[in-house]
Amino acid sequence: MEPKTFFCFIFLIVTAGFIISFTSTNFPHAPSSTTGLLDCTDSSSSPLCASRNFFFNKQKPPFSKQDPKPKLKNHDHLSDTANHPLDPLTVMEFNKVRSLLSSHALFSSGAPHAFHSIVLEEPEKNLVRAWEKGNPLPPRKASVIARVGPDTHVLTVDLSSSRVDIVDSPVRASGYPMMTLEEMNDVTFAPFTNADVNRTIVARGVNLTDVCCFPLSSGWYGRKEENKRVIKSQCYSNQGTANFYMRPIEGLTILIDLDTKQVIEIVDTGPNIPIPGSTNTEYRFKNLGTNDKTRGLNPISIEQPRGPSFVIEDNHVVKWANWEFHLKPDPRAGVVLSQVRVHDPDTQVTREVMYQGFVSELFVPYMDPSDAWYFKTYMDAGEYGFGLQAMPLVPLNDCPRNAAYMDGVFTAADGTPFVRENMVCIFERYAGDIGWRHSESPISGLPIKEVRPKVTLVVRMVASVGNYDYIIDYEFQTDGLIKAKVGLSGILMVKGTSYQNKNQVNKDKEGNEEELHGTLLAENIIGVIHDHYVTFYLDLDVDGPDNSFVKVNLKRQETEPGESPRKSYMKAVKNIVKTEKDAQIKLSLYDPSEFHVVNSVKTTRVGNPTGYKIVPRATAASLLDHDDPPQKRGAFTNNQIWVTPYNKSEKWAAGLFTYQSHGDDTLAVWSDRDRDIENKDIVVWYTLGFHHVPCQEDFPIMPTVSSSFDLKPANFFERNPILRAAPNFEHDLPVCEAKYVSA
Ligand SMILES: *[C@@H]1O[C@H](CO)[C@@H](O)[C@H](O)[C@H]1NC(C)=O
Ligand SMILES: *[C@@H]1O[C@H](CO)[C@@H](O)[C@H](O)[C@H]1NC(C)=O
Ligand SMILES: *[C@@H]1O[C@H](CO)[C@@H](O)[C@H](O)[C@H]1NC(C)=O
């Protein structure tokens, strides 16, 4: 390839991460300073006065003399050690795993092999729960998924005994492991090894130096995907634009053998479809010009003159306000929250809420059955690795100035560790919202005005799975609520068309327009309708693992004749759910319910079982036929809520081996066993969905769309847990003066 086209090979950038860059990283250890308030008017280097925080993200230049000395730990991943049973494998551990594997019979024979996943084999849950800081760690183990030739193997490596055990070999599951980054990278180049691909591209009028191709997981439809790992590739012209996604060589689909990288088949159904132009596709700030007269915004930022209120202990344990939890980056899930606990202001006890929570799978089916589109039904975690696709966050824009960052340490296909810098950020948010309030009316004679500002803690990661960007936030509130939020941005996957205007679209005799499967967004570009589903694994342990799932059905009750001037009222009917099938829940506005996870024995002073509830918000359900191959594989989205008994090997909603899976190992299959879930260690699965009918505003890049759900205490505390929260006073806050005041 010509160097000119390199920028479009996004996976190249990913590969660059393999150059192991053990740069130092900074984590905040705050609030630790006694410096007090800062001189907010010293703003020599900044247009706004800067009350400098006690830590900086590492992209910033070194501290100047005037900066208060932040308490920093220079974070050298080379010497990382594990401090907690759930800490991810360290660089040293990865290196040991690699060396132990290299002498194992499976890998020492010289047969080509690749490690598709090397992660911590988490110790048994009871061991983790029993562990306390200062205790020795349970034995450190790695879980390894490898391919040797055509076979997949699962192994564990015990780092203390240096034993390598085979768990499953060869794997008989219908699917294959997550792709490696190297495979995705190689597949971007694979089409150009084939002269017919070159000829087809040239025949479409695209210069071979202007083309980039993109690896698209094939799904499973039974014919072409049988008995070999395959991937599809589609190509774009990047001539005149960085936004090559808007210039598809429509209809050209190249089937590639993922093991050999050989082109198996070339289909071009679009020779008559022009390549859309590059006009208006630019989205980079530096190239957009400034002839827009919209009133601009002045800079805005949060200042924390006394530094952040959270600490990150031993690199992974976050403590903030009443919360503490373990946080780790994961190549498949993105981030994993573990041992989430909240401090009870009444009893001074730190209580368990959730053992583990993470994104288990995503499902993104496109709604166009034609040859170049039907297979686009992605599972971004199990196929691409949601964490592997998380790019470094951009300070000041992805996360505010007061954010701390955490790196991911993952492995390349040869087992070598690499660092994904700034993959997760953690920051406190004050969005100007209110925690609670009351003002007394003058008629009461009580001059009461009590208001508490709402400050929250956000853990954020962003995965850029090809064109799309998924922003995942876990937001902790001091009132005990945890909000999981998904934001969608990035660039649409669009379809080329010969239409330039709606008035050209064919109509039948009745005047019905031809089905476009989407919206004409610009000349020759259709934004294709699709869905996004994000399935969360939520192992709630409310005051311990023995919990029950309770449906609180809201029902209309008719009054007896003569009982009341009212004919009806609404009542809450509680039902403890006994087995899995009764916990397969489809949301409905006209059958409203609350979904509680309650402790089986612990009650509040007045006798309510302690609990948390899952509070759905705007969401969507798949309309696909349950027998449609993608929906079979994505059957974990058939319900919005499922509850299963805890099982260490049931973590991935589409099955451990998702790529080209047939849907025989999904959450839906497990749940249909209808196991007991009453008074058990249970896991709740919640699916957040979006239907996306693109509109012109999504071109050439989409403004973020988001939705969320909450985990909210329900009779968990004896009373409002933030009763004693302090209000803001003028003297607590930095007084910053703008250096420049614009007219
Ligand atoms: C296809 O085109 C690319 C780019 O010009 C070139 O590097 C490659 O060698 C060509 N492949 C074949 C098989 O001719
Ligand atoms: C194709 O690219 C080459 C190299 O940049 C250039 O010399 C040639 O003019 C281009 N051809 C077309 C048809 O754009
Ligand atoms: C745990 O999960 C695995 C994988 O789904 C399954 O084979 C096993 O039977 C499950 N165990 C129980 C007790 O349900």
mmCIF file of C-alpha atoms in Angstrom, residues 385-587:
data_model
loop_
_atom_site.group_PDB
_atom_site.id
_atom_site.type_symbol
_atom_site.label_atom_id
_atom_site.label_comp_id
_atom_site.label_asym_id
_atom_site.label_seq_id
_atom_site.Cartn_x
_atom_site.Cartn_y
_atom_site.Cartn_z
ATOM 1 C CA GLY A 385 -13.201 -7.377 22.065
ATOM 2 C CA PHE A 386 -14.904 -4.343 23.543
ATOM 3 C CA GLY A 387 -11.829 -3.566 25.649
ATOM 4 C CA LEU A 388 -9.381 -4.216 22.829
ATOM 5 C CA GLN A 389 -11.257 -1.594 20.812
ATOM 6 C CA ALA A 390 -11.112 1.006 23.583
ATOM 7 C CA MET A 391 -8.774 3.748 22.452
ATOM 8 C CA PRO A 392 -6.906 6.130 24.764
ATOM 9 C CA LEU A 393 -9.283 8.772 26.108
ATOM 10 C CA VAL A 394 -8.720 12.359 25.038
ATOM 11 C CA PRO A 395 -8.107 14.549 28.099
ATOM 12 C CA LEU A 396 -10.255 17.688 28.474
ATOM 13 C CA ASN A 397 -12.751 16.327 25.945
ATOM 14 C CA ASP A 398 -13.481 12.689 26.670
ATOM 15 C CA CYS A 399 -13.034 13.350 30.367
ATOM 16 C CA PRO A 400 -12.782 16.643 32.241
ATOM 17 C CA ARG A 401 -9.561 18.125 33.591
ATOM 18 C CA ASN A 402 -10.196 16.659 37.030
ATOM 19 C CA ALA A 403 -10.114 13.086 35.732
ATOM 20 C CA ALA A 404 -7.646 10.367 36.683
ATOM 21 C CA TYR A 405 -6.784 7.702 34.149
ATOM 22 C CA MET A 406 -6.189 3.998 34.269
ATOM 23 C CA ASP A 407 -4.315 1.985 31.644
ATOM 24 C CA GLY A 408 -5.237 -1.441 30.332
ATOM 25 C CA VAL A 409 -2.524 -4.074 30.016
ATOM 26 C CA PHE A 410 -3.496 -6.671 27.436
ATOM 27 C CA THR A 411 -1.646 -9.189 25.306
ATOM 28 C CA ALA A 412 -0.813 -9.431 21.634
ATOM 29 C CA ALA A 413 -1.406 -12.655 19.716
ATOM 30 C CA ASP A 414 2.065 -13.937 20.650
ATOM 31 C CA GLY A 415 1.330 -13.389 24.325
ATOM 32 C CA THR A 416 3.455 -10.245 24.671
ATOM 33 C CA PRO A 417 1.858 -7.689 26.969
ATOM 34 C CA PHE A 418 1.136 -4.186 25.733
ATOM 35 C CA VAL A 419 -0.265 -1.120 27.416
ATOM 36 C CA ARG A 420 -3.459 0.592 26.325
ATOM 37 C CA GLU A 421 -2.865 3.965 27.906
ATOM 38 C CA ASN A 422 -5.599 6.100 29.431
ATOM 39 C CA MET A 423 -8.224 3.514 28.652
ATOM 40 C CA VAL A 424 -10.472 4.337 31.599
ATOM 41 C CA CYS A 425 -11.055 7.635 33.315
ATOM 42 C CA ILE A 426 -12.469 8.334 36.746
ATOM 43 C CA PHE A 427 -13.732 11.753 37.728
ATOM 44 C CA GLU A 428 -16.178 13.598 39.899
ATOM 45 C CA ARG A 429 -19.023 15.319 38.150
ATOM 46 C CA TYR A 430 -20.975 18.321 39.236
ATOM 47 C CA ALA A 431 -23.507 18.970 36.510
ATOM 48 C CA GLY A 432 -25.371 21.685 38.395
ATOM 49 C CA ASP A 433 -27.979 19.181 39.544
ATOM 50 C CA ILE A 434 -29.717 18.908 42.885
ATOM 51 C CA GLY A 435 -29.254 15.998 45.322
ATOM 52 C CA TRP A 436 -32.318 16.860 47.389
ATOM 53 C CA ARG A 437 -34.090 20.055 48.408
ATOM 54 C CA HIS A 438 -37.011 21.694 50.143
ATOM 55 C CA SER A 439 -38.119 25.305 50.427
ATOM 56 C CA GLU A 440 -40.875 26.124 52.868
ATOM 57 C CA SER A 441 -43.721 28.296 51.696
ATOM 58 C CA PRO A 442 -44.089 31.608 53.594
ATOM 59 C CA ILE A 443 -47.503 30.439 54.863
ATOM 60 C CA SER A 444 -45.771 27.962 57.168
ATOM 61 C CA GLY A 445 -43.806 30.770 58.798
ATOM 62 C CA LEU A 446 -40.670 28.601 58.626
ATOM 63 C CA PRO A 447 -37.833 30.232 56.677
ATOM 64 C CA ILE A 448 -36.481 26.914 55.407
ATOM 65 C CA LYS A 449 -34.422 26.609 52.242
ATOM 66 C CA GLU A 450 -32.418 23.398 52.356
ATOM 67 C CA VAL A 451 -30.705 22.319 49.129
ATOM 68 C CA ARG A 452 -27.869 19.895 48.481
ATOM 69 C CA PRO A 453 -25.883 19.913 45.261
ATOM 70 C CA LYS A 454 -25.454 16.587 43.536
ATOM 71 C CA VAL A 455 -21.891 15.456 42.950
ATOM 72 C CA THR A 456 -21.263 12.046 41.430
ATOM 73 C CA LEU A 457 -18.333 9.834 40.516
ATOM 74 C CA VAL A 458 -18.040 8.642 36.938
ATOM 75 C CA VAL A 459 -16.033 5.702 35.595
ATOM 76 C CA ARG A 460 -15.825 5.972 31.812
ATOM 77 C CA MET A 461 -14.445 4.056 28.874
ATOM 78 C CA VAL A 462 -15.027 4.489 25.170
ATOM 79 C CA ALA A 463 -14.764 1.664 22.668
ATOM 80 C CA SER A 464 -14.357 2.610 19.018
ATOM 81 C CA VAL A 465 -15.466 -0.531 17.285
ATOM 82 C CA GLY A 466 -14.599 0.474 13.740
ATOM 83 C CA ASN A 467 -16.900 3.287 12.744
ATOM 84 C CA TYR A 468 -18.979 3.365 15.940
ATOM 85 C CA ASP A 469 -18.007 4.775 19.315
ATOM 86 C CA TYR A 470 -19.616 3.440 22.476
ATOM 87 C CA ILE A 471 -19.276 5.534 25.600
ATOM 88 C CA ILE A 472 -19.843 3.475 28.744
ATOM 89 C CA ASP A 473 -20.296 5.327 32.028
ATOM 90 C CA TYR A 474 -20.859 3.930 35.473
ATOM 91 C CA GLU A 475 -21.969 6.808 37.640
ATOM 92 C CA PHE A 476 -22.061 6.502 41.416
ATOM 93 C CA GLN A 477 -24.344 8.738 43.447
ATOM 94 C CA THR A 478 -23.971 9.365 47.162
ATOM 95 C CA ASP A 479 -27.620 8.392 47.660
ATOM 96 C CA GLY A 480 -26.698 4.807 46.797
ATOM 97 C CA LEU A 481 -27.750 4.831 43.160
ATOM 98 C CA ILE A 482 -25.521 3.493 40.380
ATOM 99 C CA LYS A 483 -26.350 4.620 36.875
ATOM 100 C CA ALA A 484 -25.079 2.629 33.885
ATOM 101 C CA LYS A 485 -25.158 4.809 30.814
ATOM 102 C CA VAL A 486 -24.406 4.031 27.172
ATOM 103 C CA GLY A 487 -23.672 6.806 24.694
ATOM 104 C CA LEU A 488 -23.457 6.171 20.965
ATOM 105 C CA SER A 489 -21.462 8.358 18.648
ATOM 106 C CA GLY A 490 -18.997 7.931 15.816
ATOM 107 C CA ILE A 491 -19.775 7.401 12.179
ATOM 108 C CA LEU A 492 -22.692 5.622 10.558
ATOM 109 C CA MET A 493 -22.254 2.580 8.427
ATOM 110 C CA VAL A 494 -23.822 3.849 5.203
ATOM 111 C CA LYS A 495 -24.957 2.370 1.940
ATOM 112 C CA GLY A 496 -24.219 3.782 -1.487
ATOM 113 C CA THR A 497 -27.188 4.468 -3.771
ATOM 114 C CA SER A 498 -27.714 5.980 -7.199
ATOM 115 C CA TYR A 499 -30.309 8.346 -5.714
ATOM 116 C CA GLN A 500 -29.303 11.935 -5.106
ATOM 117 C CA ASN A 501 -32.686 13.195 -4.060
ATOM 118 C CA LYS A 502 -35.849 11.708 -2.582
ATOM 119 C CA ASN A 503 -37.732 12.731 -5.728
ATOM 120 C CA GLN A 504 -35.782 10.124 -7.724
ATOM 121 C CA VAL A 505 -36.834 7.182 -5.567
ATOM 122 C CA ASN A 506 -38.949 4.665 -7.486
ATOM 123 C CA LYS A 507 -42.604 4.364 -6.565
ATOM 124 C CA ASP A 508 -44.995 1.523 -7.339
ATOM 125 C CA LYS A 509 -48.493 1.947 -8.861
ATOM 126 C CA GLU A 510 -49.999 2.714 -5.458
ATOM 127 C CA GLY A 511 -47.400 5.401 -4.908
ATOM 128 C CA ASN A 512 -45.416 3.476 -2.289
ATOM 129 C CA GLU A 513 -41.747 4.343 -2.268
ATOM 130 C CA GLU A 514 -39.155 1.670 -2.874
ATOM 131 C CA GLU A 515 -37.800 0.287 0.418
ATOM 132 C CA LEU A 516 -34.510 2.069 1.086
ATOM 133 C CA HIS A 517 -33.792 0.331 4.433
ATOM 134 C CA GLY A 518 -32.879 3.706 5.800
ATOM 135 C CA THR A 519 -32.733 7.434 5.191
ATOM 136 C CA LEU A 520 -31.156 9.348 2.332
ATOM 137 C CA LEU A 521 -28.635 11.437 4.298
ATOM 138 C CA ALA A 522 -26.769 13.136 1.478
ATOM 139 C CA GLU A 523 -26.340 12.616 -2.249
ATOM 140 C CA ASN A 524 -25.814 8.856 -2.901
ATOM 141 C CA ILE A 525 -25.727 7.958 0.816
ATOM 142 C CA ILE A 526 -28.307 5.997 2.789
ATOM 143 C CA GLY A 527 -27.986 5.638 6.560
ATOM 144 C CA VAL A 528 -29.203 2.091 7.113
ATOM 145 C CA ILE A 529 -31.618 1.332 9.964
ATOM 146 C CA HIS A 530 -30.102 -0.759 12.733
ATOM 147 C CA ASP A 531 -30.308 -1.613 16.408
ATOM 148 C CA HIS A 532 -27.821 -1.556 19.248
ATOM 149 C CA TYR A 533 -28.191 -3.816 22.259
ATOM 150 C CA VAL A 534 -25.851 -3.696 25.204
ATOM 151 C CA THR A 535 -26.293 -6.537 27.678
ATOM 152 C CA PHE A 536 -24.998 -5.970 31.190
ATOM 153 C CA TYR A 537 -23.996 -8.705 33.609
ATOM 154 C CA LEU A 538 -24.957 -7.625 37.126
ATOM 155 C CA ASP A 539 -24.051 -10.009 39.902
ATOM 156 C CA LEU A 540 -25.832 -8.131 42.638
ATOM 157 C CA ASP A 541 -25.049 -9.341 46.154
ATOM 158 C CA VAL A 542 -27.283 -7.221 48.351
ATOM 159 C CA ASP A 543 -25.867 -7.644 51.853
ATOM 160 C CA GLY A 544 -24.282 -10.892 50.695
ATOM 161 C CA PRO A 545 -24.840 -13.453 47.949
ATOM 162 C CA ASP A 546 -28.100 -15.046 49.111
ATOM 163 C CA ASN A 547 -30.673 -12.949 47.301
ATOM 164 C CA SER A 548 -34.074 -13.317 45.691
ATOM 165 C CA PHE A 549 -35.570 -11.569 42.693
ATOM 166 C CA VAL A 550 -38.909 -9.911 43.347
ATOM 167 C CA LYS A 551 -41.311 -8.654 40.707
ATOM 168 C CA VAL A 552 -43.404 -5.836 42.073
ATOM 169 C CA ASN A 553 -46.354 -5.719 39.700
ATOM 170 C CA LEU A 554 -48.393 -2.542 39.675
ATOM 171 C CA LYS A 555 -52.024 -3.462 39.221
ATOM 172 C CA ARG A 556 -55.325 -1.667 38.952
ATOM 173 C CA GLN A 557 -57.669 -2.502 41.785
ATOM 174 C CA GLU A 558 -61.367 -1.723 41.330
ATOM 175 C CA THR A 559 -63.164 -0.550 44.451
ATOM 176 C CA GLU A 560 -66.303 -2.266 45.713
ATOM 177 C CA PRO A 561 -69.565 -0.480 44.867
ATOM 178 C CA GLY A 562 -70.164 2.135 47.562
ATOM 179 C CA GLU A 563 -66.680 1.702 49.063
ATOM 180 C CA SER A 564 -65.289 5.009 47.855
ATOM 181 C CA PRO A 565 -66.034 7.892 45.506
ATOM 182 C CA ARG A 566 -63.086 6.404 43.578
ATOM 183 C CA LYS A 567 -63.681 3.570 41.116
ATOM 184 C CA SER A 568 -60.079 2.367 41.058
ATOM 185 C CA TYR A 569 -56.587 2.707 42.468
ATOM 186 C CA MET A 570 -53.166 1.238 41.827
ATOM 187 C CA LYS A 571 -51.532 -1.279 44.110
ATOM 188 C CA ALA A 572 -48.140 -2.967 44.263
ATOM 189 C CA VAL A 573 -48.212 -6.780 44.267
ATOM 190 C CA LYS A 574 -44.942 -8.471 45.212
ATOM 191 C CA ASN A 575 -44.014 -11.877 43.864
ATOM 192 C CA ILE A 576 -40.793 -13.648 44.716
ATOM 193 C CA VAL A 577 -39.644 -15.309 41.514
ATOM 194 C CA LYS A 578 -38.897 -18.994 41.980
ATOM 195 C CA THR A 579 -37.192 -20.084 38.762
ATOM 196 C CA GLU A 580 -35.337 -18.652 35.776
ATOM 197 C CA LYS A 581 -38.200 -18.760 33.288
ATOM 198 C CA ASP A 582 -40.373 -16.579 35.502
ATOM 199 C CA ALA A 583 -37.577 -14.039 35.488
ATOM 200 C CA GLN A 584 -37.533 -13.693 31.680
ATOM 201 C CA ILE A 585 -38.957 -10.211 31.532
ATOM 202 C CA LYS A 586 -40.305 -8.147 28.663
ATOM 203 C CA LEU A 587 -40.937 -4.549 29.634
#
